[in-house]
XYZ file of C-alpha atoms in Angstrom:
573
model
C 18.261 -6.779 -10.742
C 18.077 -5.739 -7.144
C 21.299 -7.189 -5.715
C 24.992 -7.360 -6.560
C 26.466 -10.622 -7.725
C 27.437 -12.498 -4.565
C 28.520 -16.096 -3.992
C 26.237 -18.779 -2.643
C 26.866 -19.241 1.073
C 29.803 -21.456 2.084
C 28.159 -23.712 4.652
C 29.753 -24.679 7.892
C 28.832 -28.226 8.782
C 30.974 -30.617 6.696
C 29.383 -33.608 8.393
C 26.126 -33.007 6.553
C 26.140 -34.781 3.203
C 22.862 -33.892 1.493
C 21.862 -34.827 -1.992
C 22.879 -31.908 -4.155
C 23.661 -30.903 -7.693
C 27.184 -31.434 -8.924
C 29.345 -28.467 -7.960
C 27.000 -27.176 -5.239
C 28.410 -26.459 -1.826
C 27.196 -28.402 1.226
C 24.044 -27.284 3.004
C 24.092 -26.111 6.619
C 21.992 -28.475 8.759
C 20.562 -25.680 10.892
C 19.487 -23.689 7.849
C 17.963 -26.804 6.282
C 15.958 -27.536 9.412
C 14.673 -23.938 9.611
C 13.565 -23.897 5.977
C 11.925 -27.326 6.225
C 9.971 -26.330 9.318
C 8.779 -23.071 7.808
C 7.667 -24.538 4.491
C 5.916 -27.442 6.194
C 3.404 -24.959 7.624
C 2.441 -23.407 4.267
C -0.193 -24.452 1.726
C 2.500 -24.876 -0.943
C 3.349 -28.441 -0.034
C 4.553 -30.828 -1.228
C 7.488 -28.796 -2.527
C 7.256 -28.196 -6.279
C 9.626 -26.625 -8.766
C 6.957 -24.339 -10.192
C 6.275 -22.978 -6.683
C 9.844 -21.755 -6.223
C 8.797 -18.078 -6.165
C 6.019 -18.819 -3.662
C 8.579 -20.555 -1.422
C 10.923 -17.587 -1.760
C 8.097 -15.291 -0.683
C 7.505 -17.478 2.371
C 11.150 -17.191 3.384
C 11.374 -13.486 2.592
C 8.178 -12.684 4.517
C 9.244 -14.676 7.567
C 12.891 -13.684 7.850
C 12.652 -10.253 6.218
C 15.341 -11.317 3.734
C 16.713 -14.244 1.744
C 19.895 -15.542 3.348
C 22.193 -17.471 1.062
C 22.293 -20.456 3.437
C 18.490 -20.594 3.278
C 18.635 -20.443 -0.516
C 21.067 -23.359 -0.523
C 18.713 -25.309 1.742
C 15.734 -24.557 -0.473
C 17.701 -25.709 -3.510
C 18.336 -29.057 -1.839
C 14.683 -29.497 -0.866
C 13.555 -28.769 -4.430
C 16.370 -30.855 -5.962
C 17.632 -27.837 -7.892
C 21.084 -26.413 -8.270
C 21.919 -23.564 -5.912
C 22.703 -21.399 -8.934
C 19.196 -21.899 -10.315
C 17.555 -20.859 -7.042
C 19.895 -17.917 -6.621
C 19.337 -16.590 -10.129
C 15.569 -16.572 -9.578
C 15.825 -14.958 -6.132
C 18.143 -12.210 -7.377
C 16.015 -11.467 -10.450
C 12.994 -10.053 -8.604
C 13.130 -6.648 -6.905
C 11.043 -7.580 -3.869
C 13.443 -10.266 -2.647
C 16.187 -9.140 -0.263
C 19.154 -11.431 -0.962
C 21.926 -11.157 1.657
C 25.224 -12.957 2.260
C 26.961 -13.747 5.524
C 29.398 -11.346 7.109
C 33.019 -12.264 7.761
C 32.139 -13.820 11.134
C 29.480 -16.063 9.575
C 26.508 -14.120 10.908
C 23.928 -12.383 8.772
C 22.943 -8.718 8.871
C 19.650 -8.011 10.576
C 16.828 -7.021 8.220
C 15.370 -3.533 8.451
C 12.664 -3.528 11.170
C 10.304 -1.630 8.858
C 10.448 -0.430 5.277
C 8.525 2.490 3.817
C 8.353 2.588 0.035
C 7.576 5.852 -1.711
C 6.384 5.540 -5.290
C 8.504 7.584 -7.675
C 6.418 6.802 -10.769
C 5.540 9.708 -13.002
C 2.166 10.559 -11.394
C 3.663 10.472 -7.907
C 6.707 12.490 -8.950
C 4.393 15.166 -10.320
C 2.546 15.173 -6.980
C 5.634 15.585 -4.774
C 7.204 12.158 -4.233
C 10.720 13.630 -4.235
C 9.851 15.857 -1.305
C 8.536 12.828 0.593
C 11.723 10.888 -0.051
C 13.785 13.821 1.189
C 11.816 14.501 4.388
C 10.769 11.059 5.608
C 14.162 9.609 6.687
C 14.751 12.347 9.262
C 11.135 12.224 10.403
C 10.933 8.433 10.833
C 14.381 7.801 12.286
C 17.026 5.196 11.636
C 14.809 2.233 12.551
C 12.691 2.802 9.451
C 14.167 2.306 5.997
C 12.781 4.691 3.359
C 13.306 3.732 -0.279
C 11.979 4.776 -3.669
C 9.827 2.244 -5.495
C 8.684 2.018 -9.117
C 5.004 2.680 -9.845
C 2.830 0.803 -7.319
C -0.451 1.111 -9.222
C -2.018 3.874 -7.102
C -1.540 6.790 -9.474
C -4.946 8.297 -8.676
C -3.803 8.543 -5.035
C -0.522 10.310 -5.825
C 1.778 10.671 -4.085
C 1.437 7.156 -2.695
C 3.577 5.397 -0.116
C 3.487 1.932 1.431
C 4.318 1.159 5.067
C 5.443 -2.468 4.771
C 2.272 -3.707 3.011
C -0.156 -0.915 3.971
C -0.727 1.788 1.326
C -0.893 5.432 2.355
C -2.871 7.320 -0.325
C -2.222 11.001 -1.008
C 0.728 10.644 1.312
C 2.154 13.474 3.363
C 5.070 13.130 5.772
C 2.601 13.400 8.654
C 0.272 10.717 7.238
C 3.153 8.274 6.731
C 4.474 8.979 10.229
C 1.009 8.370 11.685
C 0.768 4.999 9.913
C 4.212 3.989 11.198
C 3.410 5.083 14.756
C 0.071 3.233 14.712
C 1.699 0.064 13.387
C -0.479 -0.058 10.283
C 1.552 -2.481 8.190
C -1.116 -4.730 6.607
C -3.703 -3.843 4.003
C -7.186 -5.000 4.898
C -9.503 -4.772 1.869
C -12.312 -2.221 1.909
C -15.887 -3.583 1.704
C -16.486 -5.377 -1.588
C -18.986 -7.710 -3.257
C -18.575 -11.100 -1.562
C -19.706 -14.428 -2.986
C -22.949 -14.313 -0.986
C -23.857 -10.804 -2.121
C -22.843 -11.622 -5.700
C -25.181 -14.648 -5.677
C -27.986 -12.469 -4.283
C -27.578 -10.122 -7.257
C -27.854 -12.941 -9.821
C -24.179 -13.791 -9.973
C -23.041 -16.983 -11.755
C -26.435 -17.315 -13.450
C -24.835 -16.682 -16.842
C -22.242 -19.374 -16.180
C -24.970 -21.848 -15.223
C -26.844 -21.017 -18.428
C -23.712 -21.849 -20.397
C -23.276 -25.135 -18.583
C -26.926 -26.159 -19.024
C -26.940 -25.491 -22.757
C -29.320 -22.563 -22.476
C -26.463 -20.536 -23.943
C -24.876 -22.810 -26.573
C -21.122 -22.633 -27.041
C -21.339 -21.325 -30.580
C -23.689 -18.559 -29.477
C -21.270 -17.550 -26.728
C -18.321 -17.471 -29.120
C -20.281 -15.517 -31.731
C -21.453 -12.985 -29.126
C -17.901 -12.411 -27.962
C -16.746 -11.903 -31.530
C -19.627 -9.540 -32.327
C -18.820 -7.394 -29.294
C -15.420 -6.480 -30.665
C -13.906 -6.920 -27.197
C -10.142 -6.866 -27.451
C -7.406 -7.680 -24.979
C -7.414 -4.838 -22.450
C -3.920 -5.382 -21.125
C -2.460 -3.513 -24.060
C -1.997 -5.950 -26.952
C -5.601 -5.608 -28.153
C -6.039 -9.082 -29.685
C -9.754 -9.892 -30.275
C -10.964 -11.957 -27.314
C -13.522 -14.102 -29.150
C -11.019 -15.004 -31.828
C -8.492 -15.971 -29.166
C -11.021 -18.324 -27.564
C -11.549 -20.133 -30.896
C -7.828 -20.415 -31.564
C -6.975 -21.916 -28.184
C -10.037 -24.194 -28.207
C -8.757 -25.625 -31.478
C -5.463 -26.687 -29.861
C -4.966 -30.197 -28.425
C -5.895 -30.824 -24.787
C -4.991 -30.384 -22.018
C -5.319 -26.619 -22.262
C -4.457 -24.133 -19.530
C -5.295 -20.518 -18.745
C -3.147 -17.696 -17.364
C -4.650 -14.435 -16.117
C -2.462 -11.346 -16.051
C -3.060 -8.982 -13.101
C 0.553 -7.869 -13.011
C -0.613 -4.338 -13.848
C 2.840 -2.751 -13.788
C 2.604 -0.116 -16.535
C 3.183 3.272 -14.860
C -0.124 5.115 -14.865
C -2.293 1.973 -14.860
C -4.576 0.971 -11.987
C -7.899 -0.058 -13.590
C -7.597 -3.762 -12.770
C -7.006 -3.022 -9.091
C -9.958 -0.603 -9.107
C -12.393 -3.262 -10.360
C -10.904 -6.140 -8.388
C -11.177 -4.245 -5.099
C -14.904 -3.794 -5.693
C -16.351 -6.770 -7.582
C -14.019 -9.778 -7.765
C -16.691 -12.336 -8.672
C -17.674 -10.541 -11.871
C -14.110 -11.235 -12.982
C -14.164 -14.799 -11.638
C -17.425 -15.584 -13.443
C -15.924 -14.309 -16.690
C -12.868 -16.446 -16.003
C -14.953 -19.595 -15.521
C -17.047 -18.890 -18.633
C -13.865 -18.525 -20.680
C -12.455 -21.721 -19.133
C -15.655 -23.593 -20.047
C -15.761 -22.212 -23.590
C -12.146 -23.087 -24.324
C -12.030 -26.361 -22.385
C -9.430 -25.353 -19.815
C -8.189 -27.824 -17.200
C -6.522 -25.378 -14.785
C -6.250 -21.614 -14.298
C -3.337 -19.592 -12.926
C -3.951 -16.035 -11.735
C -0.776 -13.923 -11.627
C -1.216 -10.960 -9.268
C 1.354 -8.206 -8.835
C 2.985 -8.246 -5.415
C 2.165 -4.601 -4.690
C -1.561 -5.442 -4.486
C -1.500 -6.905 -0.969
C -5.138 -6.115 -0.205
C -6.253 -7.669 -3.489
C -4.325 -10.826 -2.659
C -6.075 -11.120 0.710
C -9.418 -10.544 -0.993
C -8.797 -13.120 -3.729
C -7.575 -15.741 -1.275
C -10.806 -15.369 0.710
C -13.126 -15.413 -2.279
C -11.374 -18.297 -4.040
C -11.682 -20.324 -0.833
C -15.391 -19.468 -0.702
C -15.781 -20.433 -4.365
C -14.100 -23.799 -3.836
C -16.359 -24.475 -0.853
C -19.474 -23.655 -2.910
C -18.517 -24.157 -6.559
C -20.899 -22.788 -9.187
C -20.101 -25.660 -11.555
C -19.323 -29.350 -11.412
C -15.651 -30.198 -11.956
C -14.620 -26.578 -11.604
C -11.063 -26.190 -12.913
C -8.374 -25.742 -10.318
C -7.567 -22.057 -9.804
C -4.122 -21.180 -8.431
C -3.230 -17.683 -7.275
C 0.389 -16.821 -7.931
C 2.218 -13.866 -6.430
C 4.527 -11.694 -8.499
C 7.712 -10.358 -6.946
C 8.230 -6.894 -8.363
C 9.179 -7.238 -12.027
C 7.467 -5.063 -14.656
C 8.637 -7.403 -17.395
C 6.269 -10.096 -16.082
C 3.389 -8.134 -17.563
C 4.601 -9.509 -20.905
C 2.638 -12.725 -21.434
C 5.503 -15.145 -21.975
C 7.576 -13.615 -19.155
C 4.562 -14.039 -16.885
C 4.345 -17.696 -17.878
C 8.024 -18.191 -17.094
C 7.404 -16.640 -13.666
C 4.380 -18.863 -12.994
C 6.665 -21.807 -13.737
C 8.996 -20.542 -10.988
C 11.673 -19.073 -13.241
C 13.114 -15.674 -14.023
C 10.597 -13.554 -15.937
C 12.411 -13.613 -19.256
C 10.295 -13.185 -22.422
C 10.312 -16.074 -24.854
C 11.104 -15.854 -28.532
C 8.171 -16.375 -30.891
C 7.043 -18.616 -32.530
C 5.731 -20.777 -31.000
C 3.020 -18.570 -29.544
C 1.527 -18.931 -26.090
C -1.750 -20.174 -27.589
C 0.198 -23.140 -28.994
C 2.991 -23.744 -26.476
C 2.450 -21.807 -23.289
C 2.320 -22.661 -19.619
C 4.098 -25.953 -18.860
C 4.335 -26.519 -22.607
C 0.560 -26.655 -23.090
C -1.743 -24.460 -25.233
C -2.623 -21.515 -23.011
C -5.401 -18.948 -23.044
C -3.822 -15.754 -21.698
C -6.055 -12.854 -20.681
C -5.893 -9.557 -18.871
C -8.130 -9.136 -15.814
C -10.383 -6.486 -17.357
C -11.038 -8.483 -20.516
C -12.600 -11.220 -18.387
C -14.395 -8.666 -16.224
C -16.612 -7.674 -19.188
C -17.561 -11.211 -20.310
C -20.689 -11.516 -18.136
C -22.088 -8.119 -19.193
C -21.441 -8.831 -22.863
C -23.219 -12.189 -22.756
C -26.164 -10.824 -20.780
C -26.625 -7.631 -22.799
C -25.369 -8.840 -26.161
C -22.362 -8.126 -28.292
C -24.127 -5.182 -29.898
C -24.499 -3.532 -26.486
C -20.726 -3.353 -26.016
C -19.984 -2.515 -29.637
C -22.727 0.138 -29.588
C -20.652 2.456 -27.432
C -17.954 4.608 -28.931
C -17.183 7.975 -30.462
C -15.536 9.212 -33.613
C -16.297 5.991 -35.513
C -14.804 3.758 -32.809
C -16.633 0.933 -31.020
C -16.757 -0.298 -27.430
C -15.993 0.939 -23.932
C -12.630 1.686 -22.371
C -11.603 2.002 -18.735
C -9.206 4.934 -18.661
C -6.803 5.152 -15.705
C -6.386 8.917 -15.487
C -3.807 10.648 -13.298
C -1.796 13.829 -13.335
C -3.002 17.436 -13.434
C -6.770 16.847 -13.408
C -9.349 17.531 -10.706
C -10.821 14.022 -10.683
C -8.144 11.362 -11.252
C -9.335 7.772 -11.221
C -10.809 5.050 -13.429
C -13.302 6.531 -15.886
C -15.409 4.226 -18.056
C -15.872 6.101 -21.308
C -16.636 5.389 -24.972
C -13.762 4.077 -27.005
C -12.496 6.804 -29.305
C -13.140 9.654 -26.888
C -10.477 12.340 -27.198
C -8.191 13.464 -24.406
C -9.822 16.873 -24.328
C -13.280 15.326 -24.028
C -12.093 12.891 -21.376
C -10.628 15.642 -19.210
C -13.589 18.001 -19.579
C -16.447 15.500 -19.309
C -15.097 12.868 -16.895
C -12.185 14.387 -14.970
C -13.648 17.719 -13.902
C -11.196 19.669 -16.031
C -7.616 20.640 -15.318
C -6.441 21.580 -11.848
C -6.885 25.246 -11.041
C -3.962 27.255 -12.336
C -2.903 24.522 -14.779
C -3.299 24.528 -18.550
C -3.167 21.371 -20.676
C 0.295 21.012 -22.185
C 0.838 17.332 -23.012
C -0.344 13.834 -22.147
C 0.655 10.197 -22.079
C -2.106 8.219 -23.876
C -0.874 4.739 -22.937
C 1.302 4.826 -19.851
C 5.073 4.985 -19.775
C 5.584 3.100 -23.029
C 2.774 4.703 -25.023
C 4.605 7.926 -25.860
C 3.851 11.602 -25.160
C 1.645 13.864 -27.255
C 1.291 17.672 -27.202
C -1.877 19.639 -26.456
C -2.419 20.313 -30.160
C -3.095 16.578 -30.616
C -5.590 16.364 -27.750
C -8.447 15.803 -30.233
C -7.108 12.494 -31.577
C -9.494 9.605 -30.744
C -8.122 7.398 -27.949
C -8.393 3.796 -29.084
C -6.496 0.935 -30.656
C -4.913 1.819 -33.985
C -5.683 5.575 -33.818
C -2.482 6.796 -32.174
C 0.130 4.866 -34.156
C 0.300 7.496 -36.937
C 1.535 9.901 -34.250
C 4.169 7.503 -32.890
C 2.115 6.465 -29.838
C -0.337 3.768 -28.757
C -3.107 3.386 -26.185
C -1.882 0.180 -24.511
C -3.823 -0.323 -21.287
C -5.382 3.174 -21.527
C -3.238 4.717 -18.795
C -3.591 8.465 -19.353
C -1.263 10.863 -17.530
C -2.158 14.526 -18.037
C 0.623 17.141 -17.986
C 0.272 20.891 -17.657
C 2.198 24.010 -18.554
C 3.940 23.673 -15.169
C 5.643 20.425 -16.238
C 8.753 19.916 -18.361
C 8.308 17.026 -20.767
C 12.058 16.371 -20.751
C 11.827 15.666 -17.005
C 8.932 13.280 -17.660
C 10.998 11.437 -20.270
C 13.886 11.081 -17.803
C 11.553 9.607 -15.194
C 10.185 7.082 -17.678
C 13.601 6.092 -19.022
C 14.944 5.522 -15.500
C 12.023 3.162 -15.017
C 12.755 1.237 -18.214
C 16.440 0.868 -17.347
C 15.522 -0.386 -13.867
C 12.958 -2.861 -15.204
C 14.815 -4.288 -18.191
C 15.185 -8.022 -17.608
C 18.678 -7.910 -19.114
C 18.135 -10.785 -21.522
C 18.889 -8.893 -24.741
C 21.631 -6.341 -25.330
C 19.550 -3.763 -27.269
C 17.242 -3.278 -24.282
C 19.720 -3.849 -21.453
C 22.420 -1.556 -22.824
C 20.117 0.673 -24.837
C 18.000 1.889 -21.910
C 21.139 2.647 -19.897
C 22.753 4.520 -22.793
C 19.607 6.556 -23.500
C 19.553 7.634 -19.859
C 23.133 8.867 -20.177
C 22.343 10.776 -23.348
C 19.295 12.607 -21.969
C 20.753 13.518 -18.569
C 21.193 17.150 -19.632
C 19.214 19.481 -21.880
C 21.671 19.134 -24.793
C 20.809 15.850 -26.496
C 22.792 14.093 -29.216
C 19.845 13.736 -31.582
C 21.489 11.660 -34.346
C 22.864 9.156 -31.835
C 19.518 8.926 -30.020
C 17.756 8.304 -33.330
C 20.180 5.525 -34.234
C 19.883 3.954 -30.790
C 16.086 4.125 -30.912
C 16.015 2.285 -34.232
C 18.307 -0.468 -32.972
C 16.182 -0.968 -29.837
C 12.978 -1.126 -31.871
C 14.387 -3.529 -34.440
C 16.399 -5.881 -32.256
C 14.847 -6.060 -28.771
C 13.181 -9.372 -27.978
C 9.987 -7.970 -26.446
C 7.817 -4.884 -26.173
C 9.752 -3.352 -23.288
C 12.833 -2.629 -25.345
C 10.851 -1.963 -28.509
C 8.673 0.708 -26.840
C 11.170 2.174 -24.365
C 12.412 4.852 -26.826
C 8.878 6.246 -27.295
C 9.037 8.996 -24.638
C 12.382 10.300 -25.892
C 11.375 10.138 -29.546
C 8.190 12.071 -28.729
C 10.120 14.803 -26.905
C 12.388 15.245 -29.934
C 9.439 15.251 -32.354
C 6.874 17.334 -30.464
C 8.758 19.388 -27.857
C 12.039 20.546 -29.467
C 11.756 23.879 -27.625
C 12.758 22.109 -24.394
C 16.068 20.988 -25.874
C 19.163 23.164 -25.986
C 20.456 23.519 -29.517
């Protein structure tokens, strides 16, 4: 949570008698008028409960904060209790919830905010030095704060001036961006709808619609390819299509681009370059499954991607590649790692706190708005067109060490060429670094690596020849997840890496279940020094794994367990 518990604003005009939930305090007429006027000018009208987070973004963007009198006004307009609106607003890190001062006025928002990523890749690259030096350099008018991983690990250290990213940030580069007023992120050149059409785009979709590619052939090709969910869970995509298609209509689709796993940036990489390859895959999947509407959930840190998608979705609606194209809604996250979990994402799309659901029922049966839902990661859909055009055997034909397929590895850390590297599934870390990443940085020797982002664990150099794929890392207490690889050298202390990752997990726990909420905080206490209580950590790890509701709490102990197992020399006896 990003704010202390504070009361809903006591409003000052007793003459106003709005319709409100029982127990709610009256709504200030001036605040109500301001909120009504602002929301009337946005596309999200009429006001809808499931658009609550979009409305909160509108208020937060315009006023630079969420005042409690504005929250009370929004609650009345949506016919919700003030408590329900407040609990959603205070759940997400990117909302600035403020209360009135003693005189009834509200504090002024910071004129400009600079966020410095303190994720593991950026910390390795000098983020702490940036956070120390920038406040004095930028002055009191600019607020400088640390931010969890912003999905630019290959550009470490990365900072953001309001919404404008500063890659490979130095104090001077950030100061130059502030001085020049660069606060918005305009996308770099990418493949537009017109250029995508010119290159044969949407032809495969039209072949599906015309019957040239029969449904059964499409489903069989997807199954033969062996394509699995590339957000981390790894469920076979073709099988998922059959399961959801077999559920009663209406069926919906939710696309996860909330890429929040520290070390991961592959979805942003592809989206910034070729959005329609993803959108064609999305529409093919929607056709194959019989989907009525699609919801794309994009992480809030990807401001340029949001601008890009808004433009290209508008172009697609103006010139649809299919009759009765399903409605596609773009939803904006608000800074909550937990919303990368599929059911938490669905809760957020519905305008609620991103709290994971208990299973069963599964999302494929009872998902978005209570309907059967096909949930996919961005990259899974990105490969659909290529697989159908080139055949399932083409995709499955790649691979090393008896593994099949291709993987997009997000590589950061102590390598010469960080970035997204498309490589055969089953490649080893040593092969990946030597063949795709230009080797280790000069003066650095491979010491350890994270094979699957913050939650995937940490392995030592002696296990750098283990194939990187689904199901190959579990015997070593790790997993590949979204293939976020962070390479560490002999100049890094793995205990410091574990502390960074555990701070992240404590910050991002949704707080719903005690094992995760209290467990992440307790682990952080126990690993603060170099003398660790190993029996207590082992007991705590087991409880978190056994009793946490979702993967965040279940996987959070991985970094610490790996330090104890593989790097005992860094711990004081």
